[in-house]
Coordinates of C-alpha atoms and ligand atoms in Angstrom, one line a residue:
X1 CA 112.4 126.0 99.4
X2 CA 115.1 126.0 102.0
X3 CA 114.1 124.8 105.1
X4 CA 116.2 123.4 107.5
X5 CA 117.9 120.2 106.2
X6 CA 117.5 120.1 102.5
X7 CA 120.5 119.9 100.5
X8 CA 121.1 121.3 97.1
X9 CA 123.5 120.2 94.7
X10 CA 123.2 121.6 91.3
X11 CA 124.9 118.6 88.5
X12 CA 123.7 120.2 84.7
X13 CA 125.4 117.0 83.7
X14 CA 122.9 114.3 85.1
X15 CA 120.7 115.1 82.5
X16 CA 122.9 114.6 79.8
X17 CA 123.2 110.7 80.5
X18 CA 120.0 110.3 79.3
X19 CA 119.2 109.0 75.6
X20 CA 118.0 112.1 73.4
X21 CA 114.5 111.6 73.5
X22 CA 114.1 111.4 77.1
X23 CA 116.6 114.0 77.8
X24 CA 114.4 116.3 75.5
X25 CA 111.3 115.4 75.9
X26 CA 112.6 116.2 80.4
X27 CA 113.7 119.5 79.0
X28 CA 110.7 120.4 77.0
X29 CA 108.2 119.3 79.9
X30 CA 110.3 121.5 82.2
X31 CA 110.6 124.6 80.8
X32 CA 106.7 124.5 79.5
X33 CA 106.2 124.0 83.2
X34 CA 107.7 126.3 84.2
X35 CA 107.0 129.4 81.7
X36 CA 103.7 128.6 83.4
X37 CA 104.3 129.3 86.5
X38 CA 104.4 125.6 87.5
X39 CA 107.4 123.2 89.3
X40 CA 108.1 119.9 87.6
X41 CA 110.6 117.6 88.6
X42 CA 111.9 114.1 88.0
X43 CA 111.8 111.8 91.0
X44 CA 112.2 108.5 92.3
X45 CA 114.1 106.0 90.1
X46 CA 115.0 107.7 87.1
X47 CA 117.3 110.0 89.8
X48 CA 118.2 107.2 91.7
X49 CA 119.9 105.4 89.1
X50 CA 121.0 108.8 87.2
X51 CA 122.7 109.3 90.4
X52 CA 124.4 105.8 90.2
X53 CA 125.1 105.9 86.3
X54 CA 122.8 103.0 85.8
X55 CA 121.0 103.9 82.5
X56 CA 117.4 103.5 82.7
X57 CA 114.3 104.3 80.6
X58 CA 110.9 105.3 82.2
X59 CA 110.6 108.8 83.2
X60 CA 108.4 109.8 86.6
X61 CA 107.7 113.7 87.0
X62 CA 106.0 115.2 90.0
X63 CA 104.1 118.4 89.3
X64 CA 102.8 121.3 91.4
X65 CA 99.6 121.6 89.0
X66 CA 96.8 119.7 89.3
X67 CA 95.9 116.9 86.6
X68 CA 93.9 119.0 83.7
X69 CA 96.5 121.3 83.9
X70 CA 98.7 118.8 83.4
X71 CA 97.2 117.5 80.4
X72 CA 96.5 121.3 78.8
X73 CA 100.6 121.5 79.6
X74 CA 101.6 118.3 77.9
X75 CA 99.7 119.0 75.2
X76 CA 101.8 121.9 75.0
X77 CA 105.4 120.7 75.0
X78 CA 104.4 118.6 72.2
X79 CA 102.8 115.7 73.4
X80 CA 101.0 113.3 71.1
X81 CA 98.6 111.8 73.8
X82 CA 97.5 112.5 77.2
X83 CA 95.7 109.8 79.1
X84 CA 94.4 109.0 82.6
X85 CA 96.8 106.4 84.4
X86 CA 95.5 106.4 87.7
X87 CA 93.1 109.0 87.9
X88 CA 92.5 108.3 91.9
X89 CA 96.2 109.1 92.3
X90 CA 96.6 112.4 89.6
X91 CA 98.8 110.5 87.5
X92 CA 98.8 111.7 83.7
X93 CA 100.4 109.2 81.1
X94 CA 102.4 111.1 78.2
X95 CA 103.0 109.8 74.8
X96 CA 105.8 111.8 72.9
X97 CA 107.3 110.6 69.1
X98 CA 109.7 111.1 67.4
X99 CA 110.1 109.6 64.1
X100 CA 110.0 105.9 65.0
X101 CA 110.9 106.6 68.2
X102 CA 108.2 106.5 71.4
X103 CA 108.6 108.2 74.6
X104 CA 106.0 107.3 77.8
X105 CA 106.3 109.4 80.5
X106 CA 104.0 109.9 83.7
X107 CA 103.7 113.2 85.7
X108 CA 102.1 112.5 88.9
X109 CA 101.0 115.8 90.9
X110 CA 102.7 116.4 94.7
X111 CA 100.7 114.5 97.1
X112 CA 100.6 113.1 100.1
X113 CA 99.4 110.5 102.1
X114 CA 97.1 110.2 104.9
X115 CA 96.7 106.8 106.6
X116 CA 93.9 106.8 108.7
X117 CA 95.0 104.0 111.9
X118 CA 91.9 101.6 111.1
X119 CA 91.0 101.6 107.5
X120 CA 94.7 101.9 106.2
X121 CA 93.6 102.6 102.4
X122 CA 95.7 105.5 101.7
X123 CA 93.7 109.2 101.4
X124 CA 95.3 111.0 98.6
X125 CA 95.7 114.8 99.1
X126 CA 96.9 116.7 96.7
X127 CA 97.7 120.9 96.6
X128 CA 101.0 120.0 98.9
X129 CA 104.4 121.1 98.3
X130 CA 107.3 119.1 97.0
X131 CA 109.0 118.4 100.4
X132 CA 105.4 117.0 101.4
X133 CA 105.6 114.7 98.1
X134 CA 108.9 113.3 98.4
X135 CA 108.1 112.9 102.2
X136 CA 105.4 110.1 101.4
X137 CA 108.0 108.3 99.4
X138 CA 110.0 104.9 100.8
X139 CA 113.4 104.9 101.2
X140 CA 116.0 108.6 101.0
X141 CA 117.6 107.0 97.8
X142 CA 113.7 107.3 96.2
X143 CA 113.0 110.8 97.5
X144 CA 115.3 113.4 95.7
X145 CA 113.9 115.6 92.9
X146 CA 115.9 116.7 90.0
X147 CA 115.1 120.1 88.0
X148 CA 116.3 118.7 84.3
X149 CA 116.9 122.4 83.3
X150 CA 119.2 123.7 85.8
X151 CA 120.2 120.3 87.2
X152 CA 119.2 121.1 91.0
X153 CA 118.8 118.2 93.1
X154 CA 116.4 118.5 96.0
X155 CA 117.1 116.2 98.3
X156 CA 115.8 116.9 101.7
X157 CA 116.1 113.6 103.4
X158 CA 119.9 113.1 102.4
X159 CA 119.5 110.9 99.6
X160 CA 122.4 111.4 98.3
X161 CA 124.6 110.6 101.1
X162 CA 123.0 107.6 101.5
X163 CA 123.8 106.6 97.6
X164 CA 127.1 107.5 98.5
X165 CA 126.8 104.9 101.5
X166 CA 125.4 102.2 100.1
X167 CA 122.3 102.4 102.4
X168 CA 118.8 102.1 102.7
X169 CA 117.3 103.8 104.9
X170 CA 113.2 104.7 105.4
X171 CA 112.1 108.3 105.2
X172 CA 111.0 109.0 108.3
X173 CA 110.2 107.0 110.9
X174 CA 110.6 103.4 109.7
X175 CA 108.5 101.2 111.5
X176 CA 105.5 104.0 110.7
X177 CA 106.2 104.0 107.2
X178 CA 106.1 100.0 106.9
X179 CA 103.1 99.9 108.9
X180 CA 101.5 102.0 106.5
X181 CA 102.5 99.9 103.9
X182 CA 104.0 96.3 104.0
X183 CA 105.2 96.2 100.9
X184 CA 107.6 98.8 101.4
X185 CA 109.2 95.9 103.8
X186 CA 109.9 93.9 100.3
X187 CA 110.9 96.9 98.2
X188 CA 113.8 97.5 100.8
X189 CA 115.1 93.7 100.1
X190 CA 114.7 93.6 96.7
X191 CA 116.5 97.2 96.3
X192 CA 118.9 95.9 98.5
X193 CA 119.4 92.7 95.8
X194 CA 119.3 95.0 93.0
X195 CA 121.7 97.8 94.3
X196 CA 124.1 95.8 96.8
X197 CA 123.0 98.2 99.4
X198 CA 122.7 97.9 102.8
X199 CA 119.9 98.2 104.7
X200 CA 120.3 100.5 107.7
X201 CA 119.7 99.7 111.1
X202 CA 117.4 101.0 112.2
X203 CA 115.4 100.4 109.1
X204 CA 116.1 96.5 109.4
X205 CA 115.1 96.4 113.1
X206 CA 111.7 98.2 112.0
X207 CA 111.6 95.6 109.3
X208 CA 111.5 92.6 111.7
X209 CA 109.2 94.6 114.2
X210 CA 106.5 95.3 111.4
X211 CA 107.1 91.8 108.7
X212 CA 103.5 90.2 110.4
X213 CA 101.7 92.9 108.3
X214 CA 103.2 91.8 104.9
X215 CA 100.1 89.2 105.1
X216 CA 97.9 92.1 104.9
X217 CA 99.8 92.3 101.2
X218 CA 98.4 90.6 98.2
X219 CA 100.1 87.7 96.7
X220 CA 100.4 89.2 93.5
X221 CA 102.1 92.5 94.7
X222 CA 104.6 89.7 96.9
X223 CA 105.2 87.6 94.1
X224 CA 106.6 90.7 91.7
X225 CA 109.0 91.6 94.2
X226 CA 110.0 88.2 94.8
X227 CA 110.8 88.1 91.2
X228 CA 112.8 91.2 90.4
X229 CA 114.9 90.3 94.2
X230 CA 115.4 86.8 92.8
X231 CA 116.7 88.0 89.4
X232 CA 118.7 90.7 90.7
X233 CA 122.7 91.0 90.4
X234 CA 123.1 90.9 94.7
X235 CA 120.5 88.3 95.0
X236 CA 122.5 86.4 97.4
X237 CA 122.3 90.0 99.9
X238 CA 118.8 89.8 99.0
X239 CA 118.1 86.5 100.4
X240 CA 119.7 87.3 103.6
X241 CA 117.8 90.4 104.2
X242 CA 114.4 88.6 103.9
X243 CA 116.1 86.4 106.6
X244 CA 117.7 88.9 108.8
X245 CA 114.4 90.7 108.4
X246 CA 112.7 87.8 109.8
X247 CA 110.0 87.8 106.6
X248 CA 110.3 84.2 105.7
X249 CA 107.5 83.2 108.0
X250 CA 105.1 85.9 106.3
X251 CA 106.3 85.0 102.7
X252 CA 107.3 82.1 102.2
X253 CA 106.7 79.9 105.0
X254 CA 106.9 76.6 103.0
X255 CA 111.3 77.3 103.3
X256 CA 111.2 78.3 107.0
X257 CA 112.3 74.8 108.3
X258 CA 115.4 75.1 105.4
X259 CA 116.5 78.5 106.4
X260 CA 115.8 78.1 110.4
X261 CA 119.1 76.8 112.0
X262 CA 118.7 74.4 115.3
X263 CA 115.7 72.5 114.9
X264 CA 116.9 69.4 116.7
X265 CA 119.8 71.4 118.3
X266 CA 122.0 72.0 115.8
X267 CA 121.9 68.5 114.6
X268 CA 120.0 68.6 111.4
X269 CA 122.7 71.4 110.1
X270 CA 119.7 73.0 108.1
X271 CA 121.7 76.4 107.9
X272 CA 124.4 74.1 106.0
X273 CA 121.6 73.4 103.6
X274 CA 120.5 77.1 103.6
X275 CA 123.8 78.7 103.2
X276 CA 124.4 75.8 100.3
X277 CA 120.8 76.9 98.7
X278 CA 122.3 81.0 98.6
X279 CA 125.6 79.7 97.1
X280 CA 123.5 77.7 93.9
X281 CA 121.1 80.5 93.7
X282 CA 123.9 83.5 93.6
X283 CA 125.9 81.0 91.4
X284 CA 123.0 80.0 89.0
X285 CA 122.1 82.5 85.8
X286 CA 119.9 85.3 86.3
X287 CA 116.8 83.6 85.0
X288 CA 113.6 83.8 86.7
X289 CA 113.3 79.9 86.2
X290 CA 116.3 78.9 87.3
X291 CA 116.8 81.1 89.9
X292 CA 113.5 79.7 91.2
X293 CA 114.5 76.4 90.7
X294 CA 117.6 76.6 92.5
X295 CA 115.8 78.3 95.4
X296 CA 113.5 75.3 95.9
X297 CA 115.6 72.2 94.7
X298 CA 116.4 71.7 98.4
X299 CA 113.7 72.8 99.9
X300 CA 112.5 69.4 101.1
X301 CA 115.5 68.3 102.5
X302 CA 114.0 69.4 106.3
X303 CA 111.4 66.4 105.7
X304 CA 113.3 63.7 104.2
X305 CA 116.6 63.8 106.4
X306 CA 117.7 60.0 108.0
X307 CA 120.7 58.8 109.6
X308 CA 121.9 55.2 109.1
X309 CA 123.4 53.0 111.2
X310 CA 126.9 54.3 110.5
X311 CA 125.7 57.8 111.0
X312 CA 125.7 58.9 107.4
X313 CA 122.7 61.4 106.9
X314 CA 120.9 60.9 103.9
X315 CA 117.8 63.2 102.0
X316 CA 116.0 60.0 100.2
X317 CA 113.5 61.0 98.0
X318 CA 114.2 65.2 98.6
X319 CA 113.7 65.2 94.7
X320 CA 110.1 64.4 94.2
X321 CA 109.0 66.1 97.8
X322 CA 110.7 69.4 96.6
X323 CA 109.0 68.9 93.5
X324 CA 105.3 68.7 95.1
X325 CA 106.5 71.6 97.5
X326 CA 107.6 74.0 94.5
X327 CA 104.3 73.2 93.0
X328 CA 102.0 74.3 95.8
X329 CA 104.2 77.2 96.9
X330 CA 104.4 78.7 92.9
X331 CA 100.7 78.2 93.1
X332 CA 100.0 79.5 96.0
X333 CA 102.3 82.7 94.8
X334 CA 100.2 82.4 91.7
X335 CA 103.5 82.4 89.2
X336 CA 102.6 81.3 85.9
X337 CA 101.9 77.9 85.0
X338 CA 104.6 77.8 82.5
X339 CA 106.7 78.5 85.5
X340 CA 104.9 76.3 87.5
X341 CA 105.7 73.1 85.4
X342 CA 109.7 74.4 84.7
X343 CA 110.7 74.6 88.2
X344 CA 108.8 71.5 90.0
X345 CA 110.5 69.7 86.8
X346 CA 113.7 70.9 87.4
X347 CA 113.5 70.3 90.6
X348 CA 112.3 66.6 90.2
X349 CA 115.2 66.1 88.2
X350 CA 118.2 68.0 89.6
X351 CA 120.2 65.6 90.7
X352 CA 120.4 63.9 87.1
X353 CA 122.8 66.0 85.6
X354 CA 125.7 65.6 87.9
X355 CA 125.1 61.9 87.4
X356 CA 126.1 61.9 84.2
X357 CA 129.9 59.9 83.2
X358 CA 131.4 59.4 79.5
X359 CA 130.1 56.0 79.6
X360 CA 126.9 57.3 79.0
X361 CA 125.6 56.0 75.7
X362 CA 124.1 57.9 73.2
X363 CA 120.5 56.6 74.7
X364 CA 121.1 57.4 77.8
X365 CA 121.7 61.2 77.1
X366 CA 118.4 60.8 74.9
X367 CA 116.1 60.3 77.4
X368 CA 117.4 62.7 80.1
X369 CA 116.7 65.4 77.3
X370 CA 113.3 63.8 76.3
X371 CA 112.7 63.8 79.8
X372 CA 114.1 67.3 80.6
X373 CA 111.6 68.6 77.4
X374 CA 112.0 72.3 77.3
X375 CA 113.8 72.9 81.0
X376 CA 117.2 70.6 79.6
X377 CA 119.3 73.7 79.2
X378 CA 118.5 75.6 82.7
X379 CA 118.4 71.8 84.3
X380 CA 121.8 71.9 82.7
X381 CA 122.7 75.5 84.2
X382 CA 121.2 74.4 87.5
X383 CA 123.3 71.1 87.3
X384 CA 126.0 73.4 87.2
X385 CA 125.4 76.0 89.8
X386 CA 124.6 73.0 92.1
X387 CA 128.5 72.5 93.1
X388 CA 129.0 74.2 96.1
X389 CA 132.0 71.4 97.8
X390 CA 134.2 73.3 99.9
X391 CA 137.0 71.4 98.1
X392 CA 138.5 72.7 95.1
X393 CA 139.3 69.1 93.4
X394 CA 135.2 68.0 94.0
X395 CA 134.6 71.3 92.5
X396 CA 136.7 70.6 88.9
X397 CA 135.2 67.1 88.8
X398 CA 131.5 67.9 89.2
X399 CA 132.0 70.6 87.2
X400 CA 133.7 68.2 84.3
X401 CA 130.9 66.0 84.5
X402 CA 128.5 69.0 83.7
X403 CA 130.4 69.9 80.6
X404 CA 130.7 66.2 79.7
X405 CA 127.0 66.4 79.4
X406 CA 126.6 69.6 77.8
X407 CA 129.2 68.3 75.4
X408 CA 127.5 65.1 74.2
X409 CA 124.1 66.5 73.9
X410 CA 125.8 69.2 71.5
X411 CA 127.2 66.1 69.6
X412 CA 124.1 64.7 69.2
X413 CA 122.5 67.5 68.0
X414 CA 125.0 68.4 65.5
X415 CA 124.8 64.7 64.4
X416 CA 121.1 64.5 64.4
X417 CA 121.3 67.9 62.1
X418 CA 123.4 66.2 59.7
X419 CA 121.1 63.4 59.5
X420 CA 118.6 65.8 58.3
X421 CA 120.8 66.6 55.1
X422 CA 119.8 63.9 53.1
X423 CA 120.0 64.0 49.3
X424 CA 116.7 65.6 47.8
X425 CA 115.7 61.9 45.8
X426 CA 116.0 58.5 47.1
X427 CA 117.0 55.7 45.4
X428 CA 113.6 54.6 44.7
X429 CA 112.4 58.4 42.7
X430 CA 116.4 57.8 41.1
X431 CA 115.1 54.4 39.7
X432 CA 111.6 55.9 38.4
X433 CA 113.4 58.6 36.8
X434 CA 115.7 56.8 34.9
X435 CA 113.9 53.2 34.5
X436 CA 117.2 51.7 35.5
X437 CA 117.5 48.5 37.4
X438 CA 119.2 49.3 41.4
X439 CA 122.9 49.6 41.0
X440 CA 126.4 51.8 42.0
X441 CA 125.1 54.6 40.4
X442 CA 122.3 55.3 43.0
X443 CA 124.6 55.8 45.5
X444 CA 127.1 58.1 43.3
X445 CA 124.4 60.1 42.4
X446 CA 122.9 60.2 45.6
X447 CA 126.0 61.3 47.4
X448 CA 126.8 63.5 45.0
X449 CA 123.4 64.9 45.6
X450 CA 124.2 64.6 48.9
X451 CA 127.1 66.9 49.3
X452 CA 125.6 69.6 48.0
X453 CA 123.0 70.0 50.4
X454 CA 125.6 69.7 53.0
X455 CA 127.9 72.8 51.3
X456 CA 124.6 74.8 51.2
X457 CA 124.2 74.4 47.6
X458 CA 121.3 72.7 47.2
X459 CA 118.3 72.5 49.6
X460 CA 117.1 69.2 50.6
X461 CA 113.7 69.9 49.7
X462 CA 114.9 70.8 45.7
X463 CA 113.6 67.9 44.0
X464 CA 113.3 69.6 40.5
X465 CA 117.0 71.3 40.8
X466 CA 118.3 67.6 42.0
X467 CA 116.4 66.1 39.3
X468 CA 118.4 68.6 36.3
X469 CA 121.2 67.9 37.9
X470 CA 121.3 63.9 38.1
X471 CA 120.4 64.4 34.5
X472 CA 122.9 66.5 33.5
X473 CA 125.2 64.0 35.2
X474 CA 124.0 60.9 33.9
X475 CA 124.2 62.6 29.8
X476 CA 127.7 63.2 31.3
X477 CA 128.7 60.1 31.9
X478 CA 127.8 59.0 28.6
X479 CA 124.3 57.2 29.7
X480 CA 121.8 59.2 27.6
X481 CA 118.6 59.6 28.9
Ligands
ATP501 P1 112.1 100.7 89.6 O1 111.2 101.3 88.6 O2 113.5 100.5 89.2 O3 111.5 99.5 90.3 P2 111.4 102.9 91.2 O4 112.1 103.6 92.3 O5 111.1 103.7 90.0 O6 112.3 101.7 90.8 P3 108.6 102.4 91.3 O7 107.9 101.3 92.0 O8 108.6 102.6 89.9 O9 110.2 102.2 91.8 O10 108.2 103.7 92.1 C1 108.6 105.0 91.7 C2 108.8 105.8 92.9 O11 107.6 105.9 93.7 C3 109.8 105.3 93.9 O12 111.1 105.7 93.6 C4 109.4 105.8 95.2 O13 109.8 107.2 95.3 C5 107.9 105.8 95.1 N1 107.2 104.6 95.6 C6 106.9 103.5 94.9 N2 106.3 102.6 95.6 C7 106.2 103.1 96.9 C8 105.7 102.7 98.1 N3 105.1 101.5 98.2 N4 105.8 103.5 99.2 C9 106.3 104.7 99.0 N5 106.9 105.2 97.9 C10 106.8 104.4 96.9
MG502 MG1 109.8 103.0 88.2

């Protein structure tokens, strides 16, 4: 298969990155194939990130024979069960074992693509070559086989290169391959978030020609891309391409008055408040809730800006707004309740945290918790990654207060703990046991008690030892029971 353009490269080695089970379950499926007069190869992510070093652990194969084939194969190279994955699309699911161990792997066979101009649902063809298979695929870095036995890399659309560049770039032409399907638009932002890659040019300019169709894409397929860009380590690059890409409108139009610059000329400063938003984001942890949260916390700043009469600009009430906006738009994106609740609570409260000083009393740090409920710790984390001053003294301080408040809570936590080690009998069981008026000895005996349940010798739920014990104690002391 050499036509014009396709590079080989032949690296043995790739294969051996992978853990043994996939790296022998690749070898067994290949040289089954083969002996049979069939291709096989891996493709898309799995060489991607082999490429890159990233480990990774779900195995794609593309496949020259047709599905039943595919089965009668896998059964051969040892296979413990074939099924049907998408049956529309040729895709045959795989499960290998091992001992404990459990391998998945799909083989799809080549295919290609044809989208007729007015019903866009995708025709599937299948009986096409390699080349045609990887020619249906997004982006160069997604389209380059590898043979796991000899360790040839087909890569006809210069794949590699691009790796090596840090780009992503459409195979083919790119405003045709987004028409054909939106999504691909998303996929090339969130890979860009999840790789720090690039997005080549004239890949983004097909991007901002083509982002209307995304609303042709459901909201569920949005939302999962959403997620995995938000979560990624290059988030920040991720949330400029949906900008530069011009996709806010289309996805999430609810943030376009935050991340559009010049409303009132240049006024408003809403790119301060955008450029703010990527710095909390990138700086919060990569949690889907608070990642979320610190997307949205200023989201409703755009609505609730004033200036007084000594110019000061203030956001009164952005708190509870954002709240109601995170809401809908999680709702609307159809994120899980749980979700749902976190973030509009987090984002109802963000400001708290920061507010905190030592004064605080004990009470005070109560009922931000009680109120927090399950969200305290990432209201905490947002709390901190909300400190975005340009000066480095502001930075320390606000930062200090966060600790200060992740420090007391820890205090009263430790303390509440330790008010849970009580001795196993009160005074009143003592008096019962004994028939002894109230007296010094309750407390001896209780703290005595006591002490042992705090050095782990005793659990606080041990009546009977306790009780053997305080007799022991008492016979001791020469007070004969
Ligand atoms: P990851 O699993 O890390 O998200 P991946 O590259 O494996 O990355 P998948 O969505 O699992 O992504 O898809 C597997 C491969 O299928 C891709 O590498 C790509 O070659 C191809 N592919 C997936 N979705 C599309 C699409 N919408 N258009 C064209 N090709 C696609
Ligand atoms: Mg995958």
């Amino acid at each position: 298969m050499n036509r014009a353009g396709t590079q080989h490269a032949r690296m043995p080695e790739l294969i051996t990155q992978l853990p043994d089970l996939e790296r022998d379950v690749s070898l067994a499926l290949t040289s089954t194939f083969r002996d049979a007069g069939e291709e096989l190869f891996l493709v898309g992510g799995v060489v991607r990130d082999l490429l890159l070093g990233r480990p990774r652990a779900d195995l794609d194969f593309a496949t020259s024979a047709l599905p039943e084939r595919t089965r009668e194969l896998g059964n051969r190279a040892g296979a413990a069960s074939v099924f049907d994955v998408g049956a529309a699309f040729g895709t045959i699911g795989l499960v290998f074992h091992r001992g404990d161990a459990e391998l998945t792997v799909e083989i799809t066979t080549y295919r290609s693509e044809v989208y007729p101009t007015r019903d866009r649902r995708p025709a599937v063809q299948h009986g096409v070559s390699l080349h045609d298979d990887l020619s249906r695929r997004d982006f160069t870095i997604n389209a380059i086989a590898l043979d796991a036995t000899t360790g040839e890399l087909i890569d006809p659309f210069g794949g590699i290169a691009d790796l090596h560049r840090k780009l992503i770039q459409a195979v083919g032409n790119p405003a045709e391959r987004f028409d054909e399907d939106p999504l691909r638009i998303l996929r090339a932002a969130r890979f860009a978030a999840q790789l720090d890659f690039e997005i080549a040019p004239a890949t983004l300019r097909a991007m901002q020609q083509t982002a209307p169709e995304l609303e042709r894409i459901s909201v569920e397929r949005v939302t999962a891309e959403l997620n995995r860009l938000l979560i990624a380590p290059a988030v920040e690059r991720g949330l400029r391409v949906l900008d530069e890409g011009g996709l806010f409108p289309y996805i999430l139009p609810e943030l376009v008055p935050m991340v559009t610059d010049d409303r009132d000329g240049g006024a408003a400063r809403h790119k301060d408040i955008w450029e703010h938003t990527i710095q909390v984001v990138r700086q919060a942890p990569p949690r889907l809730t608070v990642r979320w949260a610190a997307l949205l916390h200023d989201a409703a700043k755009p609505w609730t800006r004033s200036v007084d009469e000594h110019g000061a600009v203030h956001f009164f009430g952005h708190e509870p707004a954002g709240a109601a906006l995170a809401r809908k738009l999680l709702k609307r994106l159809k994120q899980d309740k749980d979700l749902q609740r976190r973030v509009s609570l987090m984002v109802a409260m963000h400001l708290r945290p920061s507010s905190y000083d030592p004064d605080w009393t004990d009470s005070a740090v109560r009922r931000l918790a009680l109120e927090a409920g399950d969200t305290f710790e990432d209201l905490v984390d947002l709390g901190a990654a909300d400190v975005t001053s340009a000066r480095a003294h502001r930075r320390r301080a606000a930062a200090r207060r966060i600790e200060g408040l992740r420090e007391h809570f820890a205090r009263l936590e430790a303390q509440q703990a330790l008010d849970k080690l009580q001795s196993p009998l009160d005074g009143n069981e003592l008096m019962t046991m004994f028939d002894r008026p109230p007296g010094r000895w309750i407390a001896e005996i209780k703290d005595r008690l006591r002490e042992l349940v705090i050095d782990g010798e005793l659990d606080p739920d041990d009546k009977e030892t306790a009780a053997k014990l305080a007799r022991a104690w008492m016979t001791a002391a020469g007070d004969p029971v």
